[in-house]
Every structure is written in C-alpha cells, then in structure tokens.
Amino acid sequence: MMEPLNAVAEDTDLEAWLARIGRPLRDLDRLPGDVSPRRYARLSFEDGTTAILATYPPEVRAICPRFLRTTELLAGAGVRVPRVLGSACDSGWMLLEDLGPETLGDYRDRPWSELAPWFESALEAAAAIARLPVAALDGLNPTLGRELMEKELAQTWNLFLEPRGLTGGPELSRALRATLNEVCANLAADPPVPCHRDFMARNLMPLPGGGVAVLDHQDLRLGPPAYDLASLLNDTVFPPPEAEEALLAAVAPGAEDRVCYHRAAAQRTIKAVGTYASFSLRGADRHLPLIPPTLARGLAHLARTPEGAPLADELARAWSGVLGG
C-alpha cells in the first residue's frame, strides 16, 4: 500500500507535480535516512519505471539548485552522476535516476578482487573532478581552506577529545593543538583544486562493468589536492595494505605527494570523529562504534607527517583507552 504522500512533503501536491511531468505515481517507498534533513524515497510509476525522490525541507532548500549546478558541471566533465529527471526546487523536490539499492559502501564484505575495478574507476572520477576549471566553481561553496579545516578539527576537540580527557596535560594539549593547526596550514598551502568534499564509498554507486556514479556532490568546492583521495581510502571500505599502496603509487608517487596524502587523511579522519560525536548528540548513536577505528586511523596518518610524528607515541598512550575500544 502506498505510504501517505504527506510523510514525504507536507502541504504540497507531489502527486500532481509528478503527473504534470509525465510520471503518474503508482507507489512510494521511503528510504532509510541519515542525520541530514533531506529525505529520500523510491517511487514506482504507472509505466513500470522507478526513480529516487529527494525532498528538501525549507531549512536546506538552497541545496536543491546547487545540486542541479554541480550535476551539470560534473556531467559536462564526463563524471557519471545520476540524471536529474525533474526538479521543483521551490517546492523542495528533485527526481533522480534510480541506480539501484546499494552503494559501494554496502560492498564492504566483498573480496578486493571484486572491489578493485570500482576503486580504479573512482580514482578516474576524482581526477576528472580535479580537472574542472577553477572558475567554474566560483560562488558555489566556500573553499576548504585552513580556517574551515581548523574549524572542523575544533569540533572534534570540543565534542570528543577534551570532554574525554584525551588532550592530555597542558603541554601535550598545546603541542597537539599546534600540530593540528600546522597540518591544516600545510594542506592549505598547496594550490587548491576542485574536490567532491565527501568522496567516499557510501557516495559512490557501483555500475555494471566496474564504473561508478558519484552521489551527494552538492558540496563540490576547491580544496587540498589529496583530499578526495584521502576520503576514498579512509572511509567505510578499506583496501588491503598492498592494494592501498598500489593505488597510492599510481596517484601519489612522490615523497611529498605521500606526505600531503597523510596530512589530508589525518585531517579528514580526525574531523570525522567530531562529526560522529555531533551525530550522537543529535540522537544517531549508531555512529559511536566508528569512533575508535577512525581515531586510530587518524593517529596512524598523523604519525606519518613531519608535524605529527614527534607526538605519535605520546598520543597513542593518551588515547589508548579509546583506541582499545
């Protein structure tokens, strides 16, 4: 039985809009959401086809036209993204191509021999994103620069590290804060390139033949050159060490390239700890088990940077209670 339409968008005539764009609705199946106010549903139409409905409530409605713009930019660059089948941003609706029920993140238990072609395609997509003309991103989103990266790490500091006594005594606390700020400063010192901003397995749809489609790209912006690579290899699906090394050798062959990668991965993973902690404060406790392995990964990357190496052993001791689960 079809779910009431007002469960997806109140006070709006979704069914009438779909009929006007030639897609009479037969059924609606709401999809599990995350902490975002956006909501998604799989729609079935009278002609037997399906599509994904994204609903943008008023507080995030500005994302809708931005998604349309980033869709156009990425598709024009040869990056596979879901096709927009219809949009009514004033009402908060967007109808997207249905690419299936599973993201690459849902394939985490598959052997690497199956996953490798999709990761290789993901690296090609990331490279295509980085080649976008810088001017094309003007006015789209703020640059992921030093100030924003430091702000992200401040959330981790304020919501997780400090409340749990993980910043250590005054000396370690000062050194850690200075180290994290230095990581951000060094990342921001490289000329920024276009990046997806959240280029992880859960935002990639595996396609037949090994290709991927890129989801959730409305935050496209300028950022550190290694940021999307760091996101891809450090979230949800983790290549075996030898496979990770092969991927890095292909796209970050030089010593300085590798340092930039570890800086970006350290910032990204330590930032994610604060994100998960903030989700918990909003009632999404399912993210809490992700904190220990994510923090451990952040420390491992930090230890492989010139800034973080001197603190690595002391941080491992200070964080041992969390890193041990």
XYZ file of C-alpha atoms in Angstrom:
325
model
C 0.000 0.000 0.000
C 1.316 3.420 -0.902
C 2.570 5.489 2.005
C 0.771 8.800 2.578
C 2.425 11.466 0.487
C 2.439 13.960 3.340
C 5.006 11.729 5.062
C 7.463 12.927 2.411
C 6.436 16.522 1.783
C 3.766 18.255 3.804
C 1.293 20.730 2.319
C 2.421 20.065 -1.246
C 0.853 18.229 -4.120
C 3.623 15.857 -5.081
C 1.355 13.519 -6.982
C 0.030 16.352 -9.141
C 3.560 17.554 -9.904
C 4.620 14.059 -10.964
C 1.594 13.803 -13.229
C 2.448 17.177 -14.805
C 5.940 15.978 -15.704
C 4.550 12.782 -17.202
C 5.265 10.375 -14.343
C 1.980 9.264 -12.761
C 2.772 7.735 -9.391
C 1.911 4.152 -8.539
C 3.801 3.548 -5.286
C 6.222 5.169 -2.859
C 8.789 3.525 -0.592
C 10.614 5.752 1.855
C 14.330 5.005 2.136
C 16.325 4.994 5.396
C 17.665 8.449 6.135
C 20.713 9.782 7.904
C 21.107 12.856 10.075
C 20.509 15.209 7.142
C 17.089 16.904 6.955
C 16.856 15.681 3.361
C 14.642 12.667 2.819
C 14.619 10.109 0.033
C 12.046 7.744 -1.405
C 11.965 5.256 -4.257
C 8.999 5.974 -6.495
C 7.341 3.491 -8.815
C 5.398 4.829 -11.769
C 2.478 3.543 -13.780
C 4.772 2.691 -16.704
C 6.825 0.314 -14.531
C 9.875 2.573 -14.153
C 11.336 3.833 -10.888
C 13.167 6.944 -9.697
C 14.533 8.421 -6.486
C 12.753 11.393 -4.965
C 14.896 13.765 -2.902
C 12.863 16.044 -0.647
C 14.470 19.245 0.638
C 12.678 20.840 3.606
C 12.776 24.639 3.839
C 15.886 24.824 6.044
C 18.033 23.103 3.374
C 16.133 24.065 0.230
C 19.064 26.136 -1.064
C 20.914 22.856 -1.645
C 18.482 21.900 -4.403
C 19.596 24.430 -7.062
C 23.200 23.895 -6.038
C 22.812 20.166 -6.746
C 21.453 20.997 -10.184
C 24.506 23.124 -10.884
C 27.009 20.537 -9.680
C 25.201 17.860 -11.682
C 25.684 19.937 -14.813
C 29.348 20.625 -14.037
C 30.234 17.013 -13.321
C 28.271 15.517 -16.186
C 29.944 18.010 -18.510
C 33.334 16.800 -17.279
C 32.479 13.185 -18.033
C 31.803 12.191 -14.426
C 28.903 9.757 -14.172
C 26.214 11.175 -11.879
C 22.524 10.274 -11.511
C 20.467 12.009 -14.177
C 18.006 14.617 -12.958
C 14.587 13.557 -14.269
C 12.712 16.553 -12.914
C 13.051 19.268 -10.308
C 10.880 21.756 -8.458
C 13.302 23.419 -6.083
C 10.732 25.960 -4.895
C 8.724 23.026 -3.537
C 11.820 21.121 -2.414
C 11.594 18.190 -4.843
C 14.073 16.571 -7.143
C 13.564 13.386 -9.117
C 16.725 11.394 -9.830
C 17.697 8.368 -11.857
C 17.430 5.191 -9.782
C 20.809 3.432 -9.918
C 19.905 0.657 -7.520
C 19.674 -0.029 -3.792
C 23.359 -0.438 -2.852
C 26.306 1.944 -2.740
C 29.915 0.839 -2.906
C 29.889 1.132 0.883
C 27.417 -1.751 1.022
C 30.008 -3.936 -0.714
C 32.460 -3.742 2.195
C 32.444 -7.513 2.753
C 33.257 -8.400 -0.850
C 36.771 -9.558 -1.760
C 39.162 -6.927 -3.017
C 39.367 -8.674 -6.390
C 35.744 -7.632 -6.950
C 36.103 -4.144 -5.476
C 39.293 -3.120 -7.299
C 37.681 -2.097 -10.641
C 35.266 0.215 -8.852
C 38.060 1.848 -6.867
C 40.059 2.353 -10.049
C 37.023 3.992 -11.643
C 36.595 6.133 -8.533
C 40.173 7.391 -8.885
C 39.444 8.296 -12.506
C 36.332 10.181 -11.411
C 38.293 12.036 -8.724
C 40.905 13.018 -11.300
C 38.197 14.307 -13.638
C 36.714 16.362 -10.794
C 40.128 17.849 -10.003
C 40.494 18.901 -13.652
C 37.342 21.033 -13.592
C 38.073 24.698 -14.362
C 38.594 26.522 -11.092
C 36.486 29.426 -12.320
C 33.514 27.082 -12.801
C 33.241 26.758 -9.019
C 33.017 30.496 -8.353
C 30.281 31.252 -5.822
C 29.411 27.579 -5.374
C 30.797 26.700 -1.919
C 33.490 28.130 0.378
C 36.994 26.813 -0.218
C 38.075 24.001 2.094
C 40.953 26.099 3.348
C 42.847 26.485 6.590
C 40.083 28.242 8.516
C 37.415 25.694 7.639
C 39.680 22.705 8.279
C 40.680 24.099 11.671
C 37.004 24.682 12.489
C 36.243 21.045 11.677
C 39.009 19.820 13.967
C 37.819 22.205 16.699
C 34.533 20.284 16.724
C 36.430 17.058 17.397
C 38.408 18.808 20.133
C 35.324 20.290 21.791
C 32.901 17.368 21.447
C 35.190 14.385 21.903
C 38.855 14.851 22.750
C 38.614 17.421 25.543
C 35.464 16.051 27.261
C 37.134 12.625 27.491
C 40.455 13.947 28.753
C 42.241 12.952 25.542
C 44.085 16.226 25.095
C 46.407 15.288 27.958
C 48.064 17.750 30.268
C 48.770 21.381 29.383
C 51.987 20.607 27.497
C 50.512 17.850 25.325
C 47.363 19.887 24.803
C 49.330 22.863 23.479
C 51.503 20.654 21.286
C 48.538 18.766 19.845
C 46.616 21.923 19.033
C 49.687 23.444 17.374
C 50.277 20.239 15.392
C 46.712 20.066 14.110
C 46.820 23.721 13.121
C 50.112 23.142 11.316
C 48.622 20.211 9.399
C 45.775 22.460 8.239
C 48.155 25.277 7.321
C 50.340 22.969 5.248
C 47.335 21.452 3.486
C 46.072 24.924 2.640
C 49.477 26.000 1.337
C 49.087 23.890 -1.807
C 47.057 25.488 -4.623
C 43.508 24.146 -4.161
C 41.767 22.067 -6.789
C 38.108 21.141 -7.319
C 37.112 18.320 -4.990
C 33.893 16.496 -4.183
C 34.358 17.113 -0.453
C 32.854 13.758 0.671
C 34.270 11.335 -1.876
C 33.748 8.072 -0.008
C 32.384 4.629 -0.816
C 28.940 5.481 0.556
C 28.675 8.243 -2.051
C 29.641 6.011 -4.972
C 27.242 3.747 -6.839
C 28.820 0.651 -8.417
C 27.773 0.219 -12.033
C 27.968 -2.874 -14.222
C 31.382 -3.262 -15.762
C 33.271 -1.572 -12.950
C 32.197 2.038 -13.390
C 30.900 4.248 -10.590
C 28.350 7.026 -10.349
C 29.035 9.857 -7.928
C 26.336 10.852 -5.437
C 25.804 13.709 -2.984
C 28.028 16.132 -4.878
C 26.377 19.430 -3.959
C 29.346 20.366 -1.721
C 31.759 20.458 -4.685
C 34.387 23.083 -3.921
C 38.090 23.941 -4.012
C 40.205 22.040 -1.513
C 43.537 20.305 -0.909
C 44.669 18.234 -3.905
C 44.839 14.999 -1.876
C 41.525 15.431 -0.076
C 39.268 13.273 -2.263
C 41.907 10.537 -2.362
C 42.133 10.623 1.432
C 38.345 10.419 1.675
C 38.114 7.455 -0.693
C 40.738 5.318 1.045
C 39.779 6.077 4.638
C 36.041 5.604 4.967
C 33.784 2.515 5.034
C 35.683 0.293 2.579
C 39.402 -0.086 3.193
C 41.675 -1.628 0.569
C 44.149 -4.227 1.865
C 47.534 -2.599 2.609
C 49.184 -3.879 -0.553
C 46.234 -2.705 -2.676
C 46.221 0.698 -0.967
C 49.927 1.021 -1.672
C 49.389 0.183 -5.343
C 46.646 2.801 -5.646
C 48.795 5.410 -3.915
C 51.796 4.568 -6.081
C 49.678 5.338 -9.141
C 48.296 8.685 -8.000
C 50.714 9.922 -5.290
C 54.093 8.570 -6.390
C 56.422 11.189 -4.921
C 57.503 11.542 -1.291
C 55.878 14.955 -0.955
C 52.697 13.643 -2.607
C 52.559 10.954 0.039
C 53.044 13.434 2.898
C 50.206 15.553 1.505
C 48.029 12.444 1.372
C 48.762 11.558 5.010
C 48.049 15.146 6.089
C 44.711 15.122 4.288
C 43.828 11.684 5.685
C 44.759 12.761 9.219
C 42.606 15.878 8.992
C 39.733 14.005 7.368
C 39.617 11.125 9.856
C 40.153 13.202 12.999
C 37.473 15.584 11.736
C 35.150 12.586 11.231
C 35.443 11.724 14.935
C 33.872 15.082 15.763
C 31.208 14.540 13.111
C 30.254 11.187 14.644
C 30.196 12.731 18.113
C 27.883 15.501 16.888
C 25.613 12.894 15.264
C 25.374 11.153 18.624
C 24.305 14.380 20.297
C 21.507 14.543 17.703
C 20.370 11.020 18.537
C 22.268 8.990 15.938
C 24.212 6.712 18.278
C 24.908 4.162 15.539
C 27.971 6.205 14.606
C 29.640 5.823 18.014
C 31.264 2.433 17.249
C 33.008 4.095 14.316
C 34.955 6.465 16.561
C 37.731 4.170 17.895
C 38.837 2.802 14.489
C 38.516 6.236 12.889
C 40.618 7.883 15.593
C 43.187 5.085 15.282
C 43.374 5.675 11.542
C 43.775 9.399 12.135
C 46.645 8.822 14.530
C 48.357 6.433 12.093
C 48.235 9.073 9.356
C 49.280 11.872 11.697
C 52.307 9.806 12.712
C 53.422 9.743 9.074
C 53.572 13.546 8.778
C 56.554 15.658 9.833
C 54.267 17.669 12.115
C 52.659 14.724 13.875
C 55.474 12.191 14.136
C 57.044 13.678 17.303
C 53.702 13.383 19.175
C 52.619 9.984 17.908
C 53.834 7.820 20.789
C 52.539 10.174 23.457
C 49.147 10.423 21.732
C 48.954 6.639 21.443
C 49.381 6.425 25.220
C 46.913 9.246 25.906
C 44.307 7.723 23.588
C 44.884 4.071 24.483
C 41.597 3.766 26.378
C 39.607 4.804 23.308
C 41.761 3.072 20.716
C 41.348 -0.148 22.608
C 37.555 0.098 22.178
